[in-house]
Amino acid sequence: MLPALIARLGAHRVLTAREDIIPYGFDGTATLKQVPAAVVFPASAEDVSFVLRLAREHGAPVVARGSGTGLSGGSVPMAGGIVLCLAKMDRVLEIDTANLTLRAEAGAITQKIYEAADAAGLFYPPDPGSMKISTIGGNVAENSGGLRGLKYGVTRDYVMGLEVVLADGAICWLGSKCVKDVAGYNLRDLFIGSEGTLGVVTQVLLKLLPRPAARRTLLATFTSMEAAAAAVSAIIAAKVIPCTLEFLDRKTLACVEDFARVGLPRDAEAVLLVETDGHPAAADDEAAAVESICRTGGAAVVRRAADAAEAARLASARRSAFSALARLRPTTILEDVTVPRSELAGMVRAVQIIAERHGLQIATFGHFGDGNLHPTILTDERDTAEMHRVELALAEIVAETLRRGGTITGEHGVGLAKKPFLRRQLGDASFELLRLVKRALDPDGRLNPGKIFD
Amino acid sequence: MLPALIARLGAHRVLTAREDIIPYGFDGTATLKQVPAAVVFPASAEDVSFVLRLAREHGAPVVARGSGTGLSGGSVPMAGGIVLCLAKMDRVLEIDTANLTLRAEAGAITQKIYEAADAAGLFYPPDPGSMKISTIGGNVAENSGGLRGLKYGVTRDYVMGLEVVLADGAICWLGSKCVKDVAGYNLRDLFIGSEGTLGVVTQVLLKLLPRPAARRTLLATFTSMEAAAAAVSAIIAAKVIPCTLEFLDRKTLACVEDFARVGLPRDAEAVLLVETDGHPAAADDEAAAVESICRTGGAAVVRRAADAAEAARLASARRSAFSALARLRPTTILEDVTVPRSELAGMVRAVQIIAERHGLQIATFGHFGDGNLHPTILTDERDTAEMHRVELALAEIVAETLRRGGTITGEHGVGLAKKPFLRRQLGDASFELLRLVKRALDPDGRLNPGKIFD
């Protein structure tokens, strides 16, 4: 198989030396890893098709990946085989200002797409935490979210079309530049979030929006978590939908302040970071409404960012939460449970009780506006006894989430990390339906085997 | 089979007399019809499951339908069998103002859903032309669009969850109240727009938005179609996204004015009807921008609706376009081709040339903002020679659409009407992928057979 790969792609696009391929054996979880047999770098959909046909002949599993920033083990090559790294297919191919679309290769960095749109006065809203290094293909594979989900939705909401290479090597275009298109089943959305188990995405056609004219940033601190959650409910009840509505608990707060030094108050029990955007009058009115609701709801401090620089400092402090927490203990496990918005306060409290019961350090931050929480377990994978308690705590967090009508993963994907819990969330009928679809599209189980389900 | 159906559902929920079942044999196309064997009215998902299991035992095809307002023959029972009419499952079950969701049975009328949301200060944006009588289940089956697609998207963009009964009678919930949820493949979106060929939707969970605070309505007339299309491009280029951006050609205009008498100018070659909405300042600024762009672009008249009553009159005149045209000749064929926005002017002109070449009356109106056109052929199905020319013209319109990167159906579905053209649009690989999915989910081909593909 290797000679054929080298003949097609050239030796510089095929890695097999152990020291070269180790970096392609893990993702952002860091705890899940496995060394593949080879790593190849296709330059086109036709290259990808070639690799898939070759893998089929040789019975080799294929795991597609981009930058490997995933947080559920979705791109970890557990079954060995070939890693198909799309990082070199990284061009933004077209910005169509008449149709408000952008077409890019799957390996294009999300930040580069955001900037290309911005340069044309347009806006690509999805902003996963890893956007400076993650690829758009990875975002599509995991249906990545981000901080703007409440108002703007997630990656799926901006994908108009995909070029996908199927397990048998066939190359398909799914979707078009048409805003409305109901010709045949919507298979585009089936591939979005399928974690590389149904096909390999090689090109994406994205929808862009006009860039919002104004943005206002507020910070509100609360002396109780319940008060912060009640303020979020009151904001939504007032029919205000901010662009971002982020939450940090006391533990995260202190840690971020140590790390970023932006003047966050260390004594608050909870902090909300709120951004409104759009027409300047709308952004102002919404910011004023949020401020008034927070004050009425007992916020200790409400501070408006004086200028764009302060707003950027606050946003970047929030974005540093995971990195800041990761410094505290050798192992950081970032959870991704999500509940309906009305269940937020109860869920955060439940996580705190679970942490206390098992004697664990769990800091929680996340996207309060869309119910997406990131309880972050700070631990040490070398400590077997503690890791056992971590397992128990994770199972309890998942059970609590499902009891509240939530989901085991809001934006990170099932991958390996959430596989044990999927059937419980979906129920038998829906779970079997997933397997039916997998068998139809990848009958030999060649694409990213062992992910999502066994 | 009939005794078992009557035993389960009661005699009043099973129709078999010819005069009772004829109304369930056609849809909004009126030209496509077939008499089913029986029409049954389930009261629950369990009833639907019972009917599907019974149909499986007896090898009978099942066609689900709501109000039968579809425009592609999607709910016409071509293969006989059982019509599963969900019209009596019509309750709005829950409005959750904390999570901004609405849950309803599949047979609930779309207008009723809109009004239930509105009464809570909320907004369900999708507004298919038939919304006063169509059901939400039908909207989901066809992924219906409407006039607000440009800014607000289509039915799919508001479906958070579905209860679906599969071909084997299993009942699944797909999706949740979570704004972000990536647990497993997205099968919810696979069922949306699948035209009843993969399962029967029995309940929907919809996303609602805050009701826009203000709306402004403008009418602009142009002496050439090109100028109207150029104005639309200029509006988008100015980064203004109106809520609706509708277009009527001269023929439609005259006909609507005869019918509705709202003072539309009969001498214009093209009329744009534009609505902006949102924060009052944003709606005002956008309306002012649209007005100025239309004037600069050579509009003969630009008129702002003086008040809500005039705005409603203009909107309802536009909504009456199809009914108004349908009075002119015995047979009305409503096309639904859609092109990227940048191709609009060329596409409308091409339709006019095709009409002239074949000596046919074709009036065109539609959703200019999202590229969704409704060329309407006014003809007489008893005139064999003219109907032959209609067939030729339809094929040419489709070819022209595909040549411009468009789709054969923007919002009506493939059904029977567009079946002959689907493979040409999708290409062999994508087309075969649809069949693969159909075979996996409905191996006996029992659900709505003969629709989308053979």
mmCIF file of N, CA, C and O in Angstrom, chain B residues 365-417:
data_model
loop_
_atom_site.group_PDB
_atom_site.id
_atom_site.type_symbol
_atom_site.label_atom_id
_atom_site.label_comp_id
_atom_site.label_asym_id
_atom_site.label_seq_id
_atom_site.Cartn_x
_atom_site.Cartn_y
_atom_site.Cartn_z
ATOM 1 N N PHE B 365 -43.370 35.429 -10.751
ATOM 2 C CA PHE B 365 -43.246 36.182 -9.501
ATOM 3 C C PHE B 365 -42.364 35.333 -8.588
ATOM 4 O O PHE B 365 -41.977 34.226 -8.951
ATOM 5 N N GLY B 366 -42.049 35.855 -7.424
ATOM 6 C CA GLY B 366 -41.259 35.016 -6.535
ATOM 7 C C GLY B 366 -40.443 35.795 -5.535
ATOM 8 O O GLY B 366 -40.618 37.002 -5.366
ATOM 9 N N HIS B 367 -39.578 35.048 -4.893
ATOM 10 C CA HIS B 367 -38.809 35.558 -3.777
ATOM 11 C C HIS B 367 -37.440 35.959 -4.321
ATOM 12 O O HIS B 367 -36.510 35.166 -4.320
ATOM 13 N N PHE B 368 -37.332 37.186 -4.821
ATOM 14 C CA PHE B 368 -36.113 37.613 -5.476
ATOM 15 C C PHE B 368 -34.933 37.573 -4.516
ATOM 16 O O PHE B 368 -33.813 37.287 -4.909
ATOM 17 N N GLY B 369 -35.194 37.881 -3.285
ATOM 18 C CA GLY B 369 -34.124 37.945 -2.297
ATOM 19 C C GLY B 369 -33.400 36.630 -2.153
ATOM 20 O O GLY B 369 -32.200 36.574 -1.917
ATOM 21 N N ASP B 370 -34.112 35.524 -2.265
ATOM 22 C CA ASP B 370 -33.452 34.228 -2.119
ATOM 23 C C ASP B 370 -33.380 33.438 -3.417
ATOM 24 O O ASP B 370 -33.088 32.247 -3.397
ATOM 25 N N GLY B 371 -33.638 34.098 -4.541
ATOM 26 C CA GLY B 371 -33.444 33.447 -5.841
ATOM 27 C C GLY B 371 -34.532 32.451 -6.225
ATOM 28 O O GLY B 371 -34.423 31.755 -7.237
ATOM 29 N N ASN B 372 -35.585 32.396 -5.415
ATOM 30 C CA ASN B 372 -36.644 31.406 -5.619
ATOM 31 C C ASN B 372 -37.745 31.998 -6.508
ATOM 32 O O ASN B 372 -38.473 32.887 -6.099
ATOM 33 N N LEU B 373 -37.827 31.498 -7.749
ATOM 34 C CA LEU B 373 -38.778 32.032 -8.726
ATOM 35 C C LEU B 373 -39.973 31.106 -8.907
ATOM 36 O O LEU B 373 -39.837 29.898 -8.826
ATOM 37 N N HIS B 374 -41.110 31.712 -9.168
ATOM 38 C CA HIS B 374 -42.301 30.924 -9.486
ATOM 39 C C HIS B 374 -42.843 31.296 -10.870
ATOM 40 O O HIS B 374 -43.882 31.943 -10.987
ATOM 41 N N PRO B 375 -42.159 30.862 -11.942
ATOM 42 C CA PRO B 375 -42.745 31.044 -13.269
ATOM 43 C C PRO B 375 -44.044 30.230 -13.309
ATOM 44 O O PRO B 375 -44.048 29.045 -12.948
ATOM 45 N N THR B 376 -45.142 30.873 -13.687
ATOM 46 C CA THR B 376 -46.447 30.219 -13.616
ATOM 47 C C THR B 376 -47.011 30.084 -15.026
ATOM 48 O O THR B 376 -47.256 31.089 -15.694
ATOM 49 N N ILE B 377 -47.168 28.848 -15.434
ATOM 50 C CA ILE B 377 -47.642 28.603 -16.794
ATOM 51 C C ILE B 377 -49.157 28.541 -16.773
ATOM 52 O O ILE B 377 -49.756 27.737 -16.052
ATOM 53 N N LEU B 378 -49.797 29.409 -17.573
ATOM 54 C CA LEU B 378 -51.248 29.446 -17.631
ATOM 55 C C LEU B 378 -51.659 28.709 -18.904
ATOM 56 O O LEU B 378 -51.335 29.145 -20.012
ATOM 57 N N THR B 379 -52.340 27.592 -18.726
ATOM 58 C CA THR B 379 -52.618 26.743 -19.881
ATOM 59 C C THR B 379 -53.956 26.012 -19.702
ATOM 60 O O THR B 379 -54.787 26.416 -18.877
ATOM 61 N N ASP B 380 -54.154 24.956 -20.487
ATOM 62 C CA ASP B 380 -55.412 24.197 -20.437
ATOM 63 C C ASP B 380 -55.059 22.733 -20.661
ATOM 64 O O ASP B 380 -54.646 22.362 -21.764
ATOM 65 N N GLU B 381 -55.222 21.918 -19.652
ATOM 66 C CA GLU B 381 -54.736 20.540 -19.785
ATOM 67 C C GLU B 381 -55.517 19.731 -20.821
ATOM 68 O O GLU B 381 -55.092 18.651 -21.217
ATOM 69 N N ARG B 382 -56.680 20.263 -21.285
ATOM 70 C CA ARG B 382 -57.456 19.548 -22.309
ATOM 71 C C ARG B 382 -56.885 19.782 -23.708
ATOM 72 O O ARG B 382 -57.222 19.082 -24.647
ATOM 73 N N ASP B 383 -56.007 20.771 -23.833
ATOM 74 C CA ASP B 383 -55.424 21.116 -25.137
ATOM 75 C C ASP B 383 -54.106 20.360 -25.306
ATOM 76 O O ASP B 383 -53.047 20.795 -24.858
ATOM 77 N N THR B 384 -54.173 19.208 -25.953
ATOM 78 C CA THR B 384 -53.011 18.312 -26.035
ATOM 79 C C THR B 384 -51.809 18.982 -26.705
ATOM 80 O O THR B 384 -50.675 18.826 -26.245
ATOM 81 N N ALA B 385 -52.082 19.722 -27.743
ATOM 82 C CA ALA B 385 -50.978 20.359 -28.462
ATOM 83 C C ALA B 385 -50.281 21.385 -27.569
ATOM 84 O O ALA B 385 -49.052 21.421 -27.471
ATOM 85 N N GLU B 386 -51.070 22.192 -26.855
ATOM 86 C CA GLU B 386 -50.464 23.190 -25.968
ATOM 87 C C GLU B 386 -49.722 22.508 -24.818
ATOM 88 O O GLU B 386 -48.632 22.942 -24.434
ATOM 89 N N MET B 387 -50.311 21.425 -24.296
ATOM 90 C CA MET B 387 -49.649 20.736 -23.179
ATOM 91 C C MET B 387 -48.297 20.158 -23.610
ATOM 92 O O MET B 387 -47.360 20.081 -22.816
ATOM 93 N N HIS B 388 -48.199 19.762 -24.884
ATOM 94 C CA HIS B 388 -46.920 19.280 -25.394
ATOM 95 C C HIS B 388 -45.889 20.418 -25.356
ATOM 96 O O HIS B 388 -44.744 20.231 -24.929
ATOM 97 N N ARG B 389 -46.324 21.607 -25.760
ATOM 98 C CA ARG B 389 -45.422 22.758 -25.738
ATOM 99 C C ARG B 389 -45.046 23.122 -24.286
ATOM 100 O O ARG B 389 -43.930 23.540 -23.995
ATOM 101 N N VAL B 390 -46.009 22.923 -23.376
ATOM 102 C CA VAL B 390 -45.727 23.170 -21.953
ATOM 103 C C VAL B 390 -44.609 22.243 -21.471
ATOM 104 O O VAL B 390 -43.667 22.673 -20.788
ATOM 105 N N GLU B 391 -44.694 20.978 -21.834
ATOM 106 C CA GLU B 391 -43.653 20.016 -21.438
ATOM 107 C C GLU B 391 -42.278 20.465 -21.938
ATOM 108 O O GLU B 391 -41.289 20.427 -21.209
ATOM 109 N N LEU B 392 -42.246 20.881 -23.201
ATOM 110 C CA LEU B 392 -40.973 21.340 -23.773
ATOM 111 C C LEU B 392 -40.453 22.557 -23.006
ATOM 112 O O LEU B 392 -39.266 22.638 -22.671
ATOM 113 N N ALA B 393 -41.359 23.485 -22.726
ATOM 114 C CA ALA B 393 -40.951 24.713 -22.034
ATOM 115 C C ALA B 393 -40.431 24.385 -20.630
ATOM 116 O O ALA B 393 -39.404 24.917 -20.186
ATOM 117 N N LEU B 394 -41.130 23.504 -19.915
ATOM 118 C CA LEU B 394 -40.701 23.125 -18.562
ATOM 119 C C LEU B 394 -39.297 22.534 -18.590
ATOM 120 O O LEU B 394 -38.442 22.874 -17.762
ATOM 121 N N ALA B 395 -39.060 21.650 -19.568
ATOM 122 C CA ALA B 395 -37.734 21.024 -19.666
ATOM 123 C C ALA B 395 -36.666 22.085 -19.944
ATOM 124 O O ALA B 395 -35.556 22.029 -19.395
ATOM 125 N N GLU B 396 -37.012 23.075 -20.767
ATOM 126 C CA GLU B 396 -36.034 24.132 -21.065
ATOM 127 C C GLU B 396 -35.780 25.019 -19.850
ATOM 128 O O GLU B 396 -34.654 25.456 -19.610
ATOM 129 N N ILE B 397 -36.834 25.288 -19.076
ATOM 130 C CA ILE B 397 -36.668 26.098 -17.859
ATOM 131 C C ILE B 397 -35.747 25.376 -16.876
ATOM 132 O O ILE B 397 -34.846 25.967 -16.278
ATOM 133 N N VAL B 398 -35.959 24.073 -16.752
ATOM 134 C CA VAL B 398 -35.114 23.288 -15.852
ATOM 135 C C VAL B 398 -33.662 23.293 -16.335
ATOM 136 O O VAL B 398 -32.735 23.515 -15.543
ATOM 137 N N ALA B 399 -33.458 23.103 -17.630
ATOM 138 C CA ALA B 399 -32.094 23.080 -18.166
ATOM 139 C C ALA B 399 -31.398 24.418 -17.920
ATOM 140 O O ALA B 399 -30.225 24.468 -17.522
ATOM 141 N N GLU B 400 -32.144 25.496 -18.139
ATOM 142 C CA GLU B 400 -31.599 26.847 -17.924
ATOM 143 C C GLU B 400 -31.220 27.040 -16.447
ATOM 144 O O GLU B 400 -30.170 27.614 -16.121
ATOM 145 N N THR B 401 -32.065 26.547 -15.565
ATOM 146 C CA THR B 401 -31.809 26.652 -14.123
ATOM 147 C C THR B 401 -30.520 25.929 -13.743
ATOM 148 O O THR B 401 -29.668 26.474 -13.027
ATOM 149 N N LEU B 402 -30.390 24.699 -14.231
ATOM 150 C CA LEU B 402 -29.215 23.904 -13.865
ATOM 151 C C LEU B 402 -27.947 24.514 -14.459
ATOM 152 O O LEU B 402 -26.900 24.533 -13.814
ATOM 153 N N ARG B 403 -28.068 25.055 -15.675
ATOM 154 C CA ARG B 403 -26.930 25.705 -16.315
ATOM 155 C C ARG B 403 -26.420 26.871 -15.468
ATOM 156 O O ARG B 403 -25.247 27.213 -15.468
ATOM 157 N N ARG B 404 -27.336 27.505 -14.703
ATOM 158 C CA ARG B 404 -26.972 28.662 -13.883
ATOM 159 C C ARG B 404 -26.654 28.273 -12.435
ATOM 160 O O ARG B 404 -26.660 29.108 -11.539
ATOM 161 N N GLY B 405 -26.423 27.009 -12.171
ATOM 162 C CA GLY B 405 -26.091 26.579 -10.813
ATOM 163 C C GLY B 405 -27.289 26.579 -9.881
ATOM 164 O O GLY B 405 -27.136 26.676 -8.660
ATOM 165 N N GLY B 406 -28.479 26.465 -10.443
ATOM 166 C CA GLY B 406 -29.696 26.512 -9.637
ATOM 167 C C GLY B 406 -30.216 25.143 -9.265
ATOM 168 O O GLY B 406 -29.559 24.121 -9.492
ATOM 169 N N THR B 407 -31.405 25.134 -8.676
ATOM 170 C CA THR B 407 -32.032 23.880 -8.258
ATOM 171 C C THR B 407 -33.431 23.771 -8.871
ATOM 172 O O THR B 407 -34.112 24.787 -9.027
ATOM 173 N N ILE B 408 -33.831 22.551 -9.160
ATOM 174 C CA ILE B 408 -35.139 22.317 -9.786
ATOM 175 C C ILE B 408 -36.292 22.620 -8.846
ATOM 176 O O ILE B 408 -37.411 22.828 -9.285
ATOM 177 N N THR B 409 -36.016 22.661 -7.549
ATOM 178 C CA THR B 409 -37.081 23.020 -6.614
ATOM 179 C C THR B 409 -36.519 23.732 -5.393
ATOM 180 O O THR B 409 -35.637 23.200 -4.708
ATOM 181 N N GLY B 410 -37.018 24.936 -5.169
ATOM 182 C CA GLY B 410 -36.542 25.719 -4.037
ATOM 183 C C GLY B 410 -37.319 25.452 -2.777
ATOM 184 O O GLY B 410 -36.763 25.427 -1.674
ATOM 185 N N GLU B 411 -38.648 25.224 -2.929
ATOM 186 C CA GLU B 411 -39.452 25.058 -1.712
ATOM 187 C C GLU B 411 -40.650 24.141 -1.865
ATOM 188 O O GLU B 411 -41.350 23.892 -0.889
ATOM 189 N N HIS B 412 -40.907 23.616 -3.059
ATOM 190 C CA HIS B 412 -42.102 22.768 -3.240
ATOM 191 C C HIS B 412 -41.822 21.279 -3.133
ATOM 192 O O HIS B 412 -42.751 20.489 -2.955
ATOM 193 N N GLY B 413 -40.589 20.887 -3.279
ATOM 194 C CA GLY B 413 -40.266 19.469 -3.214
ATOM 195 C C GLY B 413 -40.235 18.823 -4.590
ATOM 196 O O GLY B 413 -40.679 19.394 -5.586
ATOM 197 N N VAL B 414 -39.676 17.612 -4.635
ATOM 198 C CA VAL B 414 -39.550 16.866 -5.883
ATOM 199 C C VAL B 414 -40.865 16.161 -6.206
ATOM 200 O O VAL B 414 -41.410 16.301 -7.305
ATOM 201 N N GLY B 415 -41.373 15.395 -5.239
ATOM 202 C CA GLY B 415 -42.643 14.692 -5.399
ATOM 203 C C GLY B 415 -42.698 13.916 -6.689
ATOM 204 O O GLY B 415 -41.804 13.126 -7.013
ATOM 205 N N LEU B 416 -43.752 14.140 -7.447
ATOM 206 C CA LEU B 416 -43.877 13.540 -8.772
ATOM 207 C C LEU B 416 -43.429 14.527 -9.838
ATOM 208 O O LEU B 416 -42.849 14.143 -10.850
ATOM 209 N N ALA B 417 -43.690 15.811 -9.580
ATOM 210 C CA ALA B 417 -43.516 16.824 -10.621
ATOM 211 C C ALA B 417 -42.074 16.961 -11.083
ATOM 212 O O ALA B 417 -41.813 17.173 -12.263
#
